[in-house]
Amino acid sequence: MQLYNYFRSSASYRVRIALALKGLAYEYKPVHLQKKEQFAESYAAVSASRLVPLLRDGDASLTQSMAIIEYLDETHPQPPLLPSDPLGRARVRALAQDIACEIHPLNNLRVLRYLMHDLKVGEDDKNRWYRHWVETGLEVVERQLAQHPSTGRFCHGDLPGLADCVLVPQIFNAQRFNCRLEHVPTVMRVYEACMQLDAFTKTQPSACPDAE
């Protein structure tokens, strides 16, 4: 397998965590978003969306981190990243989507660039935009987790899964932009539990080969 990704991309980090939890080897293929390498013709030949991450598994090319992680879970079922019961799977997917669909799209690099370059939003206002959506979005995740306080160390139970793969990268980004996090103690408890595991620490942005 080959993973095209960028070390600071939270979506890429999700997939790196999932691959590590599964114990799957892959070739790391850096695509530097700040240098706009995703728009190069060589990458366009691989990725129609010109986004990261992209996973190549044999002749197949897969995009979108959530779809990639579920593909990995279906093709390499152990250890599972989703619960065995339908309600559990729905809860974990909802937690993951609270971040991947509600927080992340408003704060990815394309949106921040548009705010600054096209709408002429200043640096301070851009950062205030970022912090608003992250902090209020994580409040939702906090309430969701707090509704099931006995589910275990991680987002759902005592084993890390899909929701944890999505949560940890979002906290990394929140810390990078100095977001307020003391209002989400359950979220941070889960984050600290995840960061005790190699799958999360050895794939973090600073540990990537293209880290700057």
Backbone as JSON, one array per atom type, in Angstrom:
{
  "sequence": "MQLYNYFRSSASYRVRIALALKGLAYEYKPVHLQKKEQFAESYAAVSASRLVPLLRDGDASLTQSMAIIEYLDETHPQPPLLPSDPLGRARVRALAQDIACEIHPLNNLRVLRYLMHDLKVGEDDKNRWYRHWVETGLEVVERQLAQHPSTGRFCHGDLPGLADCVLVPQIFNAQRFNCRLEHVPTVMRVYEACMQLDAFTKTQPSACPDAE",
  "N": [[0.84, -1.2, 0.0], [0.31, 2.3, -0.6], [0.44, 5.51, 0.83], [-0.61, 8.62, 0.13], [-0.04, 11.65, 1.51], [-0.09, 14.48, 3.8], [1.91, 15.79, 6.35], [0.76, 17.52, 8.27], [-1.9, 17.38, 7.76], [-5.02, 16.75, 9.06], [-6.87, 14.86, 8.21], [-5.22, 13.07, 6.87], [-3.68, 12.19, 9.03], [-5.6, 10.78, 10.46], [-5.88, 8.46, 8.89], [-3.29, 7.43, 8.99], [-3.18, 6.71, 11.69], [-5.16, 4.7, 11.75], [-4.02, 2.77, 10.03], [-1.78, 2.14, 11.56], [-2.98, 1.1, 13.89], [-4.01, -1.2, 12.81], [-1.72, -2.48, 12.19], [-0.54, -2.36, 9.67], [1.69, -2.2, 6.96], [3.01, 0.43, 4.88], [3.89, 2.52, 2.09], [5.12, 5.71, 2.55], [4.01, 8.59, 1.07], [4.74, 11.76, 0.53], [2.81, 14.74, 0.12], [3.02, 18.0, -0.29], [1.04, 20.34, 1.01], [1.17, 23.1, 1.58], [3.02, 23.96, -0.25], [1.59, 23.57, -2.48], [1.67, 21.18, -3.86], [-0.3, 19.37, -4.36], [-1.63, 20.22, -6.56], [-0.07, 19.67, -8.7], [0.57, 18.21, -11.91], [1.44, 15.6, -11.86], [0.38, 14.6, -9.48], [-2.31, 15.01, -9.93], [-2.79, 13.1, -11.83], [-3.03, 10.91, -10.28], [-4.9, 11.49, -8.3], [-8.15, 12.48, -8.61], [-9.54, 14.39, -7.15], [-7.54, 15.91, -6.12], [-6.82, 16.06, -3.47], [-5.68, 15.22, -0.14], [-6.0, 12.57, 2.26], [-4.8, 9.94, 0.06], [-5.12, 6.59, -0.64], [-3.4, 3.93, -2.05], [-4.01, 0.71, -2.93], [-2.83, -1.98, -4.2], [-4.2, -2.14, -7.37], [-6.18, -0.4, -6.79], [-7.39, 2.86, -5.97], [-8.08, 4.91, -3.31], [-10.02, 7.49, -1.81], [-10.86, 10.11, 0.57], [-10.85, 10.18, 3.95], [-12.55, 8.91, 5.87], [-13.87, 6.96, 4.36], [-11.65, 5.48, 3.53], [-10.7, 4.48, 5.99], [-12.84, 2.85, 6.79], [-12.77, 1.03, 4.7], [-10.3, -0.19, 5.21], [-10.99, -1.41, 7.61], [-12.83, -3.26, 6.79], [-11.4, -4.88, 5.04], [-9.29, -5.71, 6.53], [-10.04, -7.05, 9.19], [-9.22, -7.28, 11.87], [-7.41, -5.6, 14.44], [-10.81, -4.67, 15.22], [-12.25, -1.56, 14.14], [-14.72, -0.58, 14.39], [-17.67, -1.1, 16.36], [-19.34, -4.28, 17.04], [-22.09, -4.3, 17.09], [-25.11, -2.88, 15.68], [-26.13, -0.43, 16.81], [-23.95, 0.48, 18.27], [-22.08, 0.85, 16.19], [-23.36, 2.89, 14.79], [-23.27, 4.93, 16.7], [-20.49, 5.39, 16.97], [-19.82, 6.14, 14.36], [-21.33, 8.49, 14.22], [-20.06, 10.09, 16.17], [-17.53, 10.34, 14.98], [-18.28, 11.69, 12.64], [-19.26, 14.04, 13.7], [-16.96, 15.44, 14.02], [-15.45, 15.11, 11.6], [-17.27, 15.96, 9.64], [-18.58, 18.21, 10.61], [-16.83, 19.96, 12.0], [-14.2, 19.93, 10.81], [-14.46, 20.57, 7.92], [-14.93, 23.33, 7.89], [-12.59, 24.45, 8.6], [-10.41, 23.64, 7.14], [-7.43, 23.77, 5.07], [-8.04, 24.85, 2.52], [-10.34, 26.39, 2.99], [-9.44, 28.27, 4.88], [-7.49, 29.57, 3.36], [-9.11, 30.73, 1.4], [-10.64, 32.49, 2.95], [-8.65, 34.32, 3.69], [-7.23, 35.1, 1.3], [-9.14, 35.57, -0.71], [-11.46, 36.7, 0.47], [-10.23, 38.54, 1.98], [-9.85, 38.45, 4.75], [-8.36, 39.19, 7.84], [-5.42, 38.0, 9.64], [-5.88, 37.72, 12.44], [-8.69, 37.64, 12.57], [-9.15, 35.4, 11.01], [-8.03, 33.4, 12.63], [-9.72, 33.66, 14.8], [-12.13, 32.81, 13.66], [-11.41, 30.13, 13.15], [-10.96, 29.14, 15.78], [-13.5, 29.49, 16.9], [-15.2, 27.64, 15.53], [-13.96, 25.19, 16.06], [-13.94, 25.08, 18.88], [-16.7, 25.27, 19.58], [-17.65, 23.09, 18.14], [-16.31, 20.94, 19.36], [-17.55, 21.02, 21.8], [-19.99, 19.8, 21.25], [-19.12, 17.18, 20.75], [-18.13, 16.62, 23.28], [-20.53, 16.61, 24.81], [-21.8, 14.45, 23.61], [-20.06, 12.34, 24.29], [-20.21, 12.5, 27.09], [-22.77, 11.65, 27.57], [-22.61, 8.94, 27.67], [-21.02, 7.9, 29.95], [-19.86, 5.57, 30.93], [-18.65, 4.04, 29.01], [-16.0, 3.34, 28.64], [-12.36, 3.63, 28.24], [-11.87, 4.9, 25.84], [-13.38, 6.54, 22.98], [-15.52, 4.84, 22.55], [-15.87, 2.32, 24.46], [-13.21, 0.08, 25.55], [-11.23, -0.13, 23.69], [-9.41, 1.51, 21.12], [-10.95, 3.15, 18.32], [-12.68, 3.98, 15.25], [-13.77, 6.57, 15.86], [-11.87, 7.59, 17.63], [-9.65, 7.72, 15.98], [-10.33, 9.93, 14.5], [-10.77, 11.92, 16.37], [-8.29, 12.52, 17.74], [-6.46, 13.79, 15.8], [-7.91, 16.17, 15.44], [-7.71, 17.41, 17.92], [-4.96, 17.87, 17.98], [-4.78, 19.85, 15.99], [-6.36, 21.79, 17.19], [-4.83, 22.46, 19.42], [-2.63, 23.52, 18.14], [-3.64, 25.89, 17.13], [-4.17, 27.24, 19.4], [-6.63, 26.81, 20.72], [-9.35, 26.91, 23.07], [-9.64, 24.4, 25.49], [-10.3, 23.49, 27.97], [-12.96, 23.29, 28.5], [-13.86, 20.9, 27.63], [-13.57, 18.3, 29.15], [-14.0, 15.5, 29.06], [-13.5, 14.83, 26.41], [-10.77, 15.46, 26.36], [-9.8, 13.64, 28.21], [-10.16, 11.24, 26.82], [-8.48, 11.77, 24.66], [-5.95, 11.88, 25.96], [-5.77, 9.22, 26.79], [-5.58, 7.95, 24.32], [-3.12, 8.94, 23.45], [-1.34, 7.48, 24.86], [-0.71, 5.33, 23.4], [1.26, 3.72, 20.89], [0.31, 3.75, 18.26], [-0.88, 6.2, 17.93], [1.02, 8.08, 18.78], [3.36, 7.58, 17.27], [2.6, 8.19, 14.74], [1.99, 10.81, 14.67], [2.05, 14.29, 13.6], [4.68, 15.46, 14.01], [6.31, 13.27, 13.93], [6.44, 12.41, 11.36], [7.99, 11.7, 8.16], [8.1, 13.93, 6.46], [7.9, 16.08, 8.1], [8.27, 19.43, 9.25]],
  "CA": [[0.0, 0.0, 0.0], [0.95, 3.62, -0.61], [-0.41, 6.55, 1.38], [-0.27, 9.99, -0.24], [-0.55, 12.46, 2.6], [0.68, 15.62, 4.27], [2.1, 15.51, 7.77], [-0.14, 18.32, 9.1], [-3.3, 17.13, 7.38], [-5.69, 15.93, 10.07], [-7.47, 13.71, 7.54], [-4.14, 12.11, 6.65], [-3.32, 11.63, 10.33], [-6.61, 9.76, 10.78], [-5.58, 7.21, 8.18], [-2.05, 6.89, 9.54], [-3.52, 6.04, 12.95], [-5.87, 3.46, 11.44], [-3.04, 1.81, 9.5], [-0.95, 1.7, 12.68], [-3.78, 0.23, 14.75], [-4.14, -2.47, 12.1], [-0.4, -3.07, 11.98], [-0.34, -2.49, 8.22], [2.82, -1.46, 6.4], [2.68, 1.19, 3.69], [4.9, 3.48, 1.65], [4.71, 7.08, 2.85], [4.2, 9.44, -0.11], [4.37, 13.12, 0.95], [2.27, 15.75, -0.8], [3.13, 19.2, 0.54], [-0.09, 21.21, 0.68], [1.56, 24.51, 1.6], [3.73, 24.23, -1.51], [0.58, 23.32, -3.52], [2.04, 20.01, -4.66], [-1.51, 18.63, -4.72], [-2.1, 20.69, -7.86], [0.87, 19.25, -9.75], [-0.04, 17.25, -12.84], [1.79, 14.24, -11.46], [-0.58, 14.14, -8.47], [-3.62, 15.0, -10.56], [-2.92, 11.82, -12.52], [-3.34, 9.9, -9.26], [-6.07, 11.9, -7.52], [-9.07, 13.37, -9.33], [-9.93, 15.49, -6.26], [-6.33, 16.64, -5.75], [-6.83, 16.19, -2.02], [-5.09, 14.13, 0.63], [-5.14, 11.47, 1.85], [-5.18, 8.97, -0.96], [-4.5, 5.28, -0.38], [-3.34, 2.99, -3.17], [-3.91, -0.68, -2.48], [-2.81, -2.69, -5.47], [-4.67, -1.31, -8.47], [-7.26, 0.45, -6.32], [-7.07, 4.14, -5.35], [-9.18, 5.3, -2.44], [-9.94, 8.83, -1.27], [-11.7, 10.44, 1.71], [-10.29, 9.44, 5.09], [-13.54, 8.04, 6.51], [-14.07, 5.81, 3.48], [-10.43, 4.69, 3.58], [-10.62, 3.76, 7.26], [-13.81, 1.75, 6.78], [-12.24, 0.02, 3.78], [-9.28, -0.95, 5.94], [-11.64, -2.23, 8.62], [-13.51, -4.37, 6.12], [-10.43, -5.77, 4.39], [-8.39, -6.2, 7.59], [-11.02, -6.87, 10.27], [-8.66, -7.32, 13.23], [-8.49, -5.38, 15.42], [-11.91, -3.89, 14.62], [-12.35, -0.13, 14.44], [-16.14, -0.33, 14.62], [-18.29, -2.12, 17.21], [-20.02, -5.38, 16.34], [-23.54, -4.11, 17.1], [-25.53, -1.76, 14.83], [-26.23, 0.82, 17.57], [-22.58, 0.9, 18.57], [-21.48, 1.36, 14.96], [-24.0, 4.18, 14.5], [-22.76, 5.93, 17.65], [-19.1, 5.7, 16.63], [-19.82, 6.92, 13.12], [-21.83, 9.83, 14.52], [-18.99, 10.82, 16.84], [-16.51, 10.66, 13.97], [-18.8, 12.69, 11.71], [-19.35, 15.32, 14.4], [-15.68, 16.11, 13.79], [-15.04, 15.1, 10.19], [-18.24, 16.64, 8.77], [-19.08, 19.45, 11.2], [-15.74, 20.86, 12.4], [-13.06, 19.97, 9.89], [-14.63, 21.26, 6.64], [-14.91, 24.79, 8.05], [-11.27, 24.9, 9.04], [-9.28, 23.06, 6.41], [-6.54, 24.75, 4.44], [-8.71, 25.53, 1.41], [-11.26, 27.39, 3.53], [-8.65, 29.34, 5.49], [-6.88, 30.34, 2.27], [-10.17, 31.53, 0.76], [-10.95, 33.58, 3.86], [-7.59, 35.32, 3.7], [-6.81, 35.59, 0.0], [-10.26, 36.03, -1.53], [-12.34, 37.58, 1.25], [-9.36, 39.53, 2.63], [-9.96, 38.37, 6.2], [-7.05, 39.3, 8.46], [-4.9, 36.84, 10.38], [-6.57, 37.6, 13.73], [-10.08, 37.22, 12.33], [-9.09, 34.01, 10.54], [-7.8, 32.55, 13.79], [-10.94, 33.68, 15.61], [-13.03, 31.9, 12.93], [-10.96, 28.76, 13.39], [-11.2, 28.75, 17.17], [-14.95, 29.41, 17.16], [-15.82, 26.4, 15.04], [-13.37, 24.06, 16.77], [-14.37, 25.06, 20.29], [-18.12, 24.94, 19.67], [-17.81, 21.72, 17.64], [-15.86, 19.99, 20.38], [-18.58, 21.0, 22.84], [-20.94, 18.79, 20.84], [-18.49, 15.89, 21.0], [-18.11, 16.47, 24.73], [-21.87, 16.21, 25.27], [-22.05, 13.09, 23.13], [-19.29, 11.41, 25.12], [-20.68, 12.55, 28.47], [-24.03, 10.91, 27.67], [-22.29, 7.53, 27.88], [-19.77, 8.01, 30.72], [-19.31, 4.28, 31.35], [-18.31, 3.25, 27.83], [-14.61, 2.9, 28.66], [-11.27, 4.6, 28.16], [-11.82, 5.59, 24.56], [-14.67, 7.1, 22.59], [-16.55, 3.81, 22.68], [-15.29, 1.09, 24.99], [-11.83, 0.04, 26.03], [-10.31, -0.25, 22.57], [-9.53, 2.65, 20.21], [-11.63, 2.83, 17.08], [-12.83, 5.01, 14.23], [-13.96, 7.9, 16.43], [-10.6, 8.03, 18.2], [-8.79, 8.08, 14.85], [-10.74, 11.25, 14.03], [-10.68, 12.88, 17.47], [-6.93, 12.92, 18.09], [-5.93, 14.83, 14.91], [-8.59, 17.44, 15.64], [-7.13, 18.01, 19.12], [-3.66, 18.38, 17.57], [-5.01, 21.11, 15.31], [-6.88, 22.75, 18.18], [-3.69, 22.93, 20.22], [-1.78, 24.32, 17.27], [-4.26, 27.2, 16.98], [-4.42, 27.78, 20.75], [-8.05, 26.75, 21.06], [-9.73, 26.61, 24.45], [-9.96, 22.98, 25.6], [-10.66, 23.12, 29.33], [-14.4, 23.09, 28.57], [-14.18, 19.56, 27.1], [-12.72, 17.39, 29.92], [-14.15, 14.1, 28.62], [-12.74, 14.76, 25.16], [-9.34, 15.47, 26.66], [-9.47, 12.36, 28.86], [-10.02, 10.25, 25.74], [-7.26, 12.13, 23.92], [-4.79, 11.45, 26.74], [-5.71, 7.75, 26.73], [-5.08, 7.59, 22.98], [-1.73, 9.3, 23.31], [-0.51, 6.49, 25.54], [-0.51, 4.23, 22.46], [2.19, 3.99, 19.79], [-0.4, 4.01, 17.0], [-1.2, 7.62, 17.88], [2.22, 8.92, 18.95], [4.35, 7.36, 16.21], [2.08, 8.69, 13.46], [1.66, 12.22, 14.83], [2.73, 15.11, 12.58], [6.12, 15.67, 14.25], [7.03, 12.02, 13.69], [6.37, 12.06, 9.93], [9.22, 11.98, 7.42], [8.08, 15.25, 5.82], [7.66, 17.11, 9.12], [9.16, 20.59, 9.15]],
  "C": [[0.87, 1.25, 0.0], [-0.04, 4.64, -0.06], [0.15, 7.91, 0.97], [-0.88, 10.89, 0.83], [0.39, 13.6, 2.93], [0.75, 15.53, 5.78], [1.14, 16.29, 8.66], [-1.61, 18.11, 8.78], [-3.96, 16.24, 8.43], [-6.36, 14.71, 9.43], [-6.42, 12.64, 7.25], [-3.75, 11.42, 7.95], [-4.32, 10.57, 10.75], [-6.24, 8.41, 10.16], [-4.29, 6.6, 8.68], [-2.31, 6.15, 10.85], [-4.19, 4.71, 12.66], [-4.92, 2.39, 10.92], [-2.17, 1.26, 10.63], [-1.72, 0.77, 13.61], [-3.95, -1.16, 14.12], [-2.8, -3.18, 11.91], [-0.05, -3.26, 10.52], [0.82, -1.61, 7.75], [2.38, -0.72, 5.14], [3.86, 2.09, 3.35], [4.36, 4.88, 1.86], [5.05, 7.97, 1.65], [3.78, 10.87, 0.26], [3.85, 13.98, -0.2], [2.18, 17.03, 0.02], [2.03, 20.2, 0.14], [0.28, 22.68, 0.66], [2.3, 24.92, 0.33], [2.86, 23.93, -2.73], [0.96, 22.16, -4.44], [0.82, 19.19, -5.07], [-2.06, 19.05, -6.07], [-1.17, 20.32, -9.01], [0.21, 18.2, -10.64], [0.28, 15.81, -12.45], [0.83, 13.7, -10.41], [-2.0, 14.11, -9.04], [-3.86, 13.7, -11.31], [-3.3, 10.7, -11.57], [-4.67, 10.22, -8.59], [-6.93, 12.88, -8.31], [-9.45, 14.57, -8.47], [-8.77, 16.4, -5.91], [-6.32, 16.99, -4.25], [-6.02, 15.06, -1.41], [-6.04, 13.83, 1.79], [-5.68, 10.71, 0.65], [-4.41, 7.69, -0.67], [-4.55, 4.45, -1.65], [-3.1, 1.6, -2.6], [-3.99, -1.55, -3.72], [-3.21, -1.75, -6.59], [-5.74, -0.31, -8.04], [-6.71, 1.74, -5.71], [-8.29, 4.6, -4.57], [-8.94, 6.69, -1.89], [-10.95, 8.96, -0.13], [-11.34, 9.54, 2.9], [-11.3, 8.49, 5.72], [-13.77, 6.78, 5.67], [-12.85, 4.89, 3.5], [-10.37, 3.86, 4.86], [-11.63, 2.61, 7.29], [-13.4, 0.66, 5.8], [-11.2, -0.84, 4.48], [-9.92, -1.87, 6.98], [-12.34, -3.43, 8.0], [-12.53, -5.37, 5.52], [-9.43, -6.36, 5.39], [-9.15, -6.09, 8.91], [-10.44, -6.84, 11.69], [-7.47, -6.38, 13.37], [-9.56, -4.49, 14.82], [-11.87, -2.43, 15.05], [-13.78, 0.32, 14.64], [-16.71, -1.43, 15.5], [-19.03, -3.17, 16.39], [-21.53, -5.17, 16.24], [-23.94, -2.86, 16.3], [-25.61, -0.43, 15.58], [-24.85, 1.37, 17.91], [-21.9, 1.49, 17.34], [-22.05, 2.73, 14.61], [-23.45, 5.26, 15.43], [-21.34, 6.34, 17.29], [-19.03, 6.51, 15.35], [-20.31, 8.34, 13.36], [-20.78, 10.67, 15.21], [-17.92, 11.27, 15.84], [-17.0, 11.76, 13.04], [-19.03, 14.03, 12.37], [-18.06, 16.13, 14.21], [-15.4, 16.24, 12.3], [-15.98, 15.88, 9.28], [-18.68, 18.0, 9.3], [-17.98, 20.45, 11.55], [-14.72, 21.03, 11.28], [-13.3, 20.74, 8.6], [-14.55, 22.78, 6.74], [-13.52, 25.33, 8.31], [-10.11, 24.28, 8.28], [-8.54, 24.15, 5.63], [-7.22, 25.52, 3.32], [-9.61, 26.66, 1.9], [-10.48, 28.57, 4.11], [-7.97, 30.2, 4.43], [-7.92, 31.24, 1.6], [-10.53, 32.72, 1.63], [-9.92, 34.7, 3.74], [-7.34, 35.94, 2.33], [-7.95, 36.17, -0.82], [-11.17, 37.01, -0.78], [-11.57, 38.62, 2.05], [-9.57, 39.61, 4.16], [-8.56, 38.42, 6.8], [-6.68, 38.08, 9.27], [-5.66, 36.65, 11.7], [-8.0, 37.11, 13.55], [-10.13, 35.77, 11.82], [-8.91, 33.06, 11.71], [-9.02, 32.52, 14.7], [-12.0, 32.78, 14.97], [-12.67, 30.45, 13.27], [-11.33, 28.32, 14.81], [-12.69, 28.62, 17.48], [-15.51, 28.05, 16.76], [-15.23, 25.16, 15.72], [-13.92, 23.97, 18.19], [-15.85, 24.7, 20.42], [-18.39, 23.52, 19.16], [-17.4, 20.68, 18.66], [-16.82, 19.95, 21.57], [-19.64, 19.94, 22.52], [-20.38, 17.4, 21.12], [-18.44, 15.6, 22.49], [-19.46, 15.99, 25.26], [-22.2, 14.79, 24.83], [-21.31, 12.05, 23.98], [-19.83, 11.36, 26.54], [-22.01, 11.83, 28.66], [-23.81, 9.44, 27.94], [-20.99, 7.45, 28.68], [-19.13, 6.67, 31.09], [-18.84, 3.43, 30.18], [-16.85, 2.85, 27.77], [-13.61, 4.02, 28.49], [-11.32, 5.45, 26.91], [-13.21, 6.1, 24.18], [-15.81, 6.11, 22.76], [-15.88, 2.52, 23.15], [-13.83, 1.23, 25.36], [-10.81, -0.23, 24.94], [-10.48, 0.97, 21.66], [-10.18, 2.23, 18.9], [-11.72, 4.03, 16.16], [-12.94, 6.41, 14.83], [-12.67, 8.45, 17.03], [-9.61, 8.43, 17.11], [-9.08, 9.49, 14.36], [-10.54, 12.3, 15.12], [-9.26, 13.4, 17.69], [-6.36, 13.96, 17.12], [-6.61, 16.18, 15.1], [-8.05, 18.16, 16.88], [-5.74, 18.57, 18.8], [-3.82, 19.74, 16.89], [-5.5, 22.18, 16.28], [-5.74, 23.32, 19.02], [-2.79, 23.84, 19.39], [-2.31, 25.74, 17.12], [-4.69, 27.8, 18.32], [-5.9, 27.85, 21.09], [-8.24, 26.45, 22.54], [-10.17, 25.15, 24.52], [-10.38, 22.56, 27.01], [-12.16, 22.86, 29.48], [-14.82, 21.71, 28.05], [-13.35, 18.5, 27.84], [-12.82, 15.93, 29.48], [-13.39, 13.87, 27.32], [-11.25, 14.64, 25.46], [-8.91, 14.21, 27.41], [-9.27, 11.27, 27.81], [-8.75, 10.51, 24.95], [-6.02, 11.64, 24.67], [-4.65, 9.93, 26.74], [-5.15, 7.29, 25.39], [-3.57, 7.83, 22.89], [-0.8, 8.46, 24.18], [-0.13, 5.34, 24.6], [0.4, 4.65, 21.3], [1.48, 4.35, 18.49], [-0.72, 5.49, 16.83], [0.06, 8.49, 17.96], [3.2, 8.78, 17.79], [3.87, 7.8, 14.83], [1.73, 10.18, 13.54], [2.5, 13.08, 13.88], [4.24, 15.24, 12.8], [6.95, 14.43, 13.99], [7.07, 11.62, 12.21], [7.66, 12.43, 9.22], [9.26, 13.35, 6.76], [7.83, 16.37, 6.8], [8.7, 18.21, 9.02], [9.37, 21.18, 10.53]]
}
